[in-house]
CSV table of C-alpha atoms in Angstrom, one decimal:
chain,number,residue,atom,x,y,z
A,1,MET,CA,97.3,102.0,67.9
A,2,SER,CA,101.1,103.6,68.3
A,3,GLY,CA,104.2,102.9,66.2
A,4,LEU,CA,105.5,100.4,69.8
A,5,GLU,CA,105.0,97.4,66.9
A,6,GLU,CA,107.7,98.3,64.6
A,7,LEU,CA,110.0,98.3,67.9
A,8,ARG,CA,113.0,95.5,68.2
A,9,PRO,CA,113.5,94.6,71.8
A,10,GLU,CA,116.9,93.0,72.5
A,11,ALA,CA,118.4,90.2,75.0
A,12,VAL,CA,120.8,91.8,77.3
A,13,TRP,CA,121.2,88.6,79.4
A,14,SER,CA,121.1,85.0,78.1
A,15,ALA,CA,119.8,84.0,81.9
A,16,GLY,CA,118.2,81.0,80.5
A,17,ALA,CA,115.7,81.7,83.1
A,18,GLU,CA,112.7,79.3,84.0
A,19,LEU,CA,110.2,81.7,85.3
A,20,GLY,CA,112.3,84.9,84.9
A,21,GLU,CA,110.0,87.6,86.9
A,22,GLY,CA,109.5,90.1,88.7
A,23,PRO,CA,111.3,93.0,87.4
A,24,VAL,CA,112.0,96.4,88.8
A,25,TRP,CA,114.5,99.0,88.9
A,26,VAL,CA,116.6,100.2,91.7
A,27,GLU,CA,117.4,104.0,91.7
A,28,ARG,CA,120.3,103.9,93.9
A,29,ASP,CA,122.3,101.3,92.4
A,30,ARG,CA,121.5,102.6,89.3
A,31,ALA,CA,120.6,98.5,88.3
A,32,LEU,CA,117.5,96.0,87.1
A,33,TRP,CA,116.8,93.4,89.9
A,34,PHE,CA,114.2,90.4,88.7
A,35,VAL,CA,114.1,86.5,90.1
A,36,ASP,CA,113.8,82.7,88.3
A,37,ILE,CA,111.4,81.4,90.6
A,38,LYS,CA,111.7,78.0,89.8
A,39,ARG,CA,115.7,78.2,89.1
A,40,GLN,CA,115.5,80.1,92.7
A,41,LYS,CA,117.6,82.9,92.1
A,42,ILE,CA,117.8,86.7,92.5
A,43,HIS,CA,120.2,88.3,89.0
A,44,ARG,CA,121.1,91.9,89.0
A,45,PHE,CA,122.2,93.6,85.9
A,46,ASP,CA,123.5,96.9,85.5
A,47,PRO,CA,122.6,98.7,82.4
A,48,ALA,CA,126.3,100.9,82.1
A,49,SER,CA,128.9,98.5,82.6
A,50,GLY,CA,126.7,95.0,81.7
A,51,ASP,CA,127.8,93.8,84.6
A,52,LYS,CA,125.6,90.7,86.0
A,53,THR,CA,125.0,89.0,89.5
A,54,SER,CA,123.2,86.2,90.5
A,55,TRP,CA,122.6,85.0,93.7
A,56,ASP,CA,120.7,81.7,95.3
A,57,ALA,CA,117.6,81.8,97.5
A,58,PRO,CA,116.2,79.2,99.4
A,59,GLU,CA,113.1,78.8,98.5
A,60,GLN,CA,111.1,79.8,95.9
A,61,ILE,CA,110.7,83.4,94.6
A,62,GLY,CA,108.2,85.3,93.4
A,63,PHE,CA,109.6,88.7,94.1
A,64,LEU,CA,111.9,91.5,95.3
A,65,LEU,CA,111.5,95.0,96.3
A,66,PRO,CA,113.7,97.6,97.8
A,67,ALA,CA,113.0,98.6,101.0
A,68,GLN,CA,114.1,102.2,102.2
A,69,THR,CA,115.9,101.1,105.7
A,70,GLY,CA,118.2,99.5,102.6
A,71,GLY,CA,118.3,96.0,101.5
A,72,PHE,CA,115.0,94.3,100.0
A,73,VAL,CA,111.9,92.0,100.7
A,74,ALA,CA,111.5,88.8,99.5
A,75,GLY,CA,108.1,87.5,98.5
A,76,MET,CA,109.4,84.3,99.4
A,77,GLN,CA,108.0,80.7,99.4
A,78,SER,CA,107.1,81.2,102.9
A,79,GLY,CA,106.2,84.0,103.4
A,80,LEU,CA,107.7,87.6,103.6
A,81,HIS,CA,111.7,87.4,103.9
A,82,ARG,CA,114.8,90.3,104.5
A,83,PHE,CA,117.3,90.1,101.9
A,84,ASP,CA,120.8,91.6,102.1
A,85,GLU,CA,122.4,92.1,98.5
A,86,ALA,CA,126.2,92.1,100.1
A,87,THR,CA,125.9,89.0,102.5
A,88,GLY,CA,123.2,86.9,100.4
A,89,ALA,CA,121.3,86.4,104.2
A,90,PHE,CA,118.0,86.2,103.9
A,91,SER,CA,116.0,86.3,107.5
A,92,LYS,CA,112.4,86.1,107.6
A,93,ILE,CA,109.9,89.2,109.0
A,94,VAL,CA,106.8,86.8,108.6
A,95,ASP,CA,105.2,83.4,107.9
A,96,VAL,CA,102.2,83.9,104.7
A,97,GLU,CA,100.0,80.9,104.5
A,98,ALA,CA,101.8,78.7,106.8
A,99,HIS,CA,97.8,76.4,106.8
A,100,LEU,CA,98.4,76.0,102.9
A,101,PRO,CA,102.5,74.3,102.2
A,102,GLY,CA,100.8,74.0,98.2
A,103,ASN,CA,100.5,77.9,97.6
A,104,ARG,CA,103.6,80.4,96.9
A,105,ILE,CA,103.9,84.2,97.2
A,106,ASN,CA,103.9,85.3,93.8
A,107,ASP,CA,104.4,89.3,92.5
A,108,GLY,CA,104.0,92.2,94.2
A,109,THR,CA,104.6,96.7,94.2
A,110,VAL,CA,104.8,98.7,96.3
A,111,ASP,CA,102.3,101.9,96.4
A,112,PRO,CA,103.0,105.8,96.5
A,113,SER,CA,102.9,105.1,101.0
A,114,GLY,CA,105.2,102.3,101.3
A,115,ARG,CA,102.8,99.8,101.4
A,116,LEU,CA,103.7,96.4,100.4
A,117,TRP,CA,100.9,94.6,98.2
A,118,PHE,CA,101.9,90.9,97.0
A,119,GLY,CA,99.9,87.8,96.2
A,120,THR,CA,99.8,84.4,96.5
A,121,MET,CA,98.9,81.5,94.3
A,122,ASP,CA,98.8,77.5,94.2
A,123,ASN,CA,102.0,76.6,93.0
A,124,HIS,CA,100.7,73.9,91.0
A,125,GLU,CA,98.5,76.8,89.7
A,126,GLU,CA,94.9,74.1,89.6
A,127,SER,CA,92.9,75.3,93.1
A,128,PRO,CA,91.9,78.9,93.9
A,129,THR,CA,93.5,79.2,96.5
A,130,GLY,CA,95.8,82.7,95.4
A,131,CYS,CA,94.6,85.7,97.9
A,132,PHE,CA,96.9,89.2,97.7
A,133,TYR,CA,97.6,90.9,100.9
A,134,ARG,CA,98.7,94.3,101.6
A,135,PHE,CA,101.8,94.6,104.5
A,136,GLU,CA,102.5,97.8,106.6
A,137,GLY,CA,103.2,98.2,109.9
A,138,GLY,CA,105.0,95.2,110.2
A,139,GLN,CA,101.3,92.8,109.7
A,140,HIS,CA,100.4,91.4,106.3
A,141,VAL,CA,96.1,92.0,105.6
A,142,GLN,CA,94.2,90.0,103.1
A,143,ALA,CA,92.8,92.2,100.7
A,144,GLU,CA,88.5,92.4,99.7
A,145,LEU,CA,89.6,90.8,97.0
A,146,PRO,CA,88.0,87.1,95.5
A,147,LYS,CA,90.3,84.6,95.7
A,148,ILE,CA,91.7,82.9,92.9
A,149,THR,CA,94.1,80.5,91.3
A,150,ILE,CA,97.0,83.0,89.9
A,151,THR,CA,97.7,86.3,91.0
A,152,ASN,CA,99.7,88.4,89.4
A,153,GLY,CA,100.1,92.6,90.2
A,154,PRO,CA,98.9,94.1,91.8
A,155,VAL,CA,100.0,97.1,91.0
A,156,HIS,CA,99.0,101.1,91.4
A,157,SER,CA,97.7,104.2,89.6
A,158,PRO,CA,99.9,107.2,89.1
A,159,ASP,CA,98.7,108.4,92.4
A,160,GLY,CA,98.1,105.1,93.9
A,161,ARG,CA,94.0,105.3,93.7
A,162,THR,CA,93.4,102.7,92.1
A,163,LEU,CA,95.1,99.2,91.7
A,164,TYR,CA,95.2,97.0,89.3
A,165,HIS,CA,95.1,93.4,89.5
A,166,VAL,CA,95.4,90.0,87.4
A,167,ASP,CA,93.2,87.2,87.2
A,168,THR,CA,95.7,84.6,84.9
A,169,LEU,CA,94.3,81.8,84.1
A,170,ALA,CA,90.6,83.5,83.5
A,171,GLN,CA,92.7,86.6,81.1
A,172,THR,CA,91.4,89.6,83.0
A,173,ILE,CA,92.6,92.9,84.2
A,174,GLN,CA,90.4,94.5,87.4
A,175,ALA,CA,90.4,97.3,88.3
A,176,CYS,CA,89.6,98.8,92.2
A,177,ASP,CA,89.6,102.4,94.3
A,178,VAL,CA,92.0,102.6,97.3
A,179,ALA,CA,91.3,104.4,100.2
A,180,GLU,CA,94.3,105.9,102.3
A,181,ASP,CA,94.0,103.6,104.8
A,182,GLY,CA,94.8,101.0,101.8
A,183,THR,CA,91.1,99.1,101.9
A,184,LEU,CA,89.8,98.7,98.9
A,185,GLY,CA,86.2,99.1,97.0
A,186,PRO,CA,84.6,97.1,94.8
A,187,SER,CA,86.1,95.4,91.8
A,188,ARG,CA,85.3,96.6,88.3
A,189,PRO,CA,86.6,94.7,84.8
A,190,PHE,CA,89.8,96.6,83.3
A,191,VAL,CA,90.9,94.0,80.3
A,192,ARG,CA,89.7,90.9,79.4
A,193,ILE,CA,92.9,89.0,76.1
A,194,PRO,CA,90.8,87.1,74.5
A,195,GLU,CA,90.9,83.3,74.2
A,196,GLY,CA,93.8,81.9,72.2
A,197,GLU,CA,96.0,85.8,72.0
A,198,GLY,CA,98.1,84.6,76.1
A,199,PHE,CA,97.7,84.9,78.9
A,200,PRO,CA,97.9,88.1,81.2
A,201,ASP,CA,101.6,88.2,84.0
A,202,GLY,CA,103.1,90.4,85.6
A,203,PRO,CA,101.9,94.5,85.1
A,204,THR,CA,103.3,98.3,85.3
A,205,VAL,CA,102.1,101.9,85.0
A,206,ASP,CA,103.6,103.9,83.2
A,207,SER,CA,104.2,108.3,83.9
A,208,GLU,CA,100.7,108.8,82.2
A,209,GLY,CA,98.8,106.3,84.3
A,210,CYS,CA,98.6,103.6,81.1
A,211,VAL,CA,98.7,99.8,81.8
A,212,TRP,CA,101.1,97.5,80.3
A,213,VAL,CA,100.7,94.0,80.6
A,214,GLY,CA,103.7,91.0,79.5
A,215,LEU,CA,101.4,87.7,78.4
A,216,TYR,CA,102.3,84.4,78.1
A,217,PHE,CA,102.3,82.1,75.2
A,218,GLY,CA,101.6,85.9,73.5
A,219,TRP,CA,104.8,86.9,72.3
A,220,GLU,CA,104.3,90.6,73.7
A,221,ALA,CA,103.9,93.3,76.2
A,222,ARG,CA,101.1,95.6,75.8
A,223,ARG,CA,100.0,99.1,76.7
A,224,TYR,CA,96.7,100.2,77.4
A,225,SER,CA,95.1,103.3,78.8
A,226,PRO,CA,93.5,104.5,81.9
A,227,ALA,CA,90.2,103.7,80.2
A,228,GLY,CA,91.1,99.9,79.4
A,229,GLU,CA,91.3,100.7,75.0
A,230,LEU,CA,94.6,98.5,74.1
A,231,ILE,CA,96.9,101.1,72.4
A,232,GLY,CA,100.0,99.1,71.9
A,233,ARG,CA,102.4,96.6,71.5
A,234,VAL,CA,105.7,95.5,71.5
A,235,ARG,CA,106.8,91.9,70.1
A,236,PHE,CA,109.4,89.7,71.4
A,237,PRO,CA,111.5,86.7,69.7
A,238,THR,CA,110.1,84.3,72.8
A,239,SER,CA,106.2,83.3,73.6
A,240,ASN,CA,106.5,83.9,76.8
A,241,ILE,CA,106.3,87.6,78.0
A,242,THR,CA,106.3,87.3,81.8
A,243,LYS,CA,106.8,90.3,83.4
A,244,VAL,CA,107.8,94.3,82.1
A,245,ALA,CA,108.9,97.6,84.1
A,246,PHE,CA,110.6,100.6,83.7
A,247,GLY,CA,114.2,101.1,84.0
A,248,GLY,CA,117.2,103.7,82.7
A,249,PRO,CA,118.4,107.2,84.4
A,250,ASP,CA,115.6,108.6,82.7
A,251,LEU,CA,113.4,105.3,82.7
A,252,LYS,CA,112.6,105.2,78.9
A,253,THR,CA,114.2,101.5,79.0
A,254,LEU,CA,111.2,98.8,78.9
A,255,PHE,CA,112.9,96.1,80.3
A,256,ALA,CA,110.8,92.2,79.8
A,257,THR,CA,111.5,88.9,81.7
A,258,SER,CA,110.3,85.6,80.5
A,259,ALA,CA,110.2,82.2,81.2
A,260,GLN,CA,111.3,78.8,79.5
A,261,GLN,CA,108.1,76.8,81.4
A,262,GLY,CA,105.5,75.5,79.4
A,263,LEU,CA,107.8,75.0,76.3
A,264,LYS,CA,108.2,72.0,74.7
A,265,PRO,CA,111.8,70.8,72.9
A,266,GLU,CA,111.1,71.7,69.7
A,267,ALA,CA,109.3,75.3,70.6
A,268,LEU,CA,112.6,76.0,72.3
A,269,ALA,CA,114.9,75.2,69.9
A,270,GLU,CA,113.2,77.2,67.5
A,271,GLN,CA,113.4,80.2,71.0
A,272,PRO,CA,117.0,80.5,71.4
A,273,GLU,CA,116.7,83.2,73.4
A,274,ALA,CA,112.7,81.9,75.7
A,275,GLY,CA,114.2,82.8,79.5
A,276,SER,CA,116.3,86.1,78.7
A,277,LEU,CA,115.4,89.6,79.9
A,278,PHE,CA,115.3,92.2,77.2
A,279,ALA,CA,115.8,95.5,77.1
A,280,VAL,CA,113.8,98.4,74.3
A,281,ARG,CA,113.6,101.6,74.4
A,282,LEU,CA,111.2,103.6,73.9
A,283,ASP,CA,109.1,107.5,74.0
A,284,ILE,CA,107.7,106.8,77.3
A,285,ALA,CA,108.6,107.0,80.9
A,286,GLY,CA,107.8,105.1,83.2
A,287,LEU,CA,107.5,105.7,87.3
A,288,PRO,CA,109.5,106.2,89.7
A,289,GLY,CA,109.9,103.1,92.0
A,290,SER,CA,109.0,103.6,95.5
A,291,LEU,CA,110.4,102.6,99.1
A,292,ILE,CA,108.9,99.9,101.6
A,293,ALA,CA,108.4,101.3,104.8
A,294,LEU,CA,109.6,99.2,107.1
């Protein structure tokens, strides 16, 4: 095991997020962006100045990812929207699952080709109605993956040829091959989190092709080799680590979002930093982020 266990992440923003999610480093403004799904908030953190800025979203918002043409694409309760940070305005791009009002968009990522990949889930976290989609050419197409209750990820290997996707309640991460046209091969087991060690939430991939995942109710983020071997873990002072992302000028700062959701009053009292944005310096670099081709 690596020396990651000795690191102590710092809470750089005590955001008090009910469900902090979707951290993403946006190189064009050297800032870390993330959302609070349940409180319908967008947050921007500038690590150089310490500045913190927030916007209200009109619906639950699962992710916010930068577009090639400027601005962002937001995965909202009802579908994909453009977000203009200068005005705070949202404009719908496309409805997603209008026939399933109990679903919402959850996590998302952009592959090296500029395709947006995202998942939906049952907002009550009970029924297997969630699907994965890829968005390109103005259309969203359902990916060749089974329906599950809580989707997380997906995320891609550095070359974009492997897609990792998370079934949170089944405590599994699966992998599948990605063809040039974006179609997927059969899923294969990659990692299973043992019972009682937490639920795999949002993943990311580093420059060595290793997969990182935050553990909800697990107090940590884990690093797995491309072969699925556990090779490192970073412990946090709060139990609900939702997603990790690399950022900073050298992409060697690991940022992590967290959540207060699901914690009883006594647990919240014992975890005053629950819902914070955390940061910790690593010797490992992440990958430069891709921009959505609209």
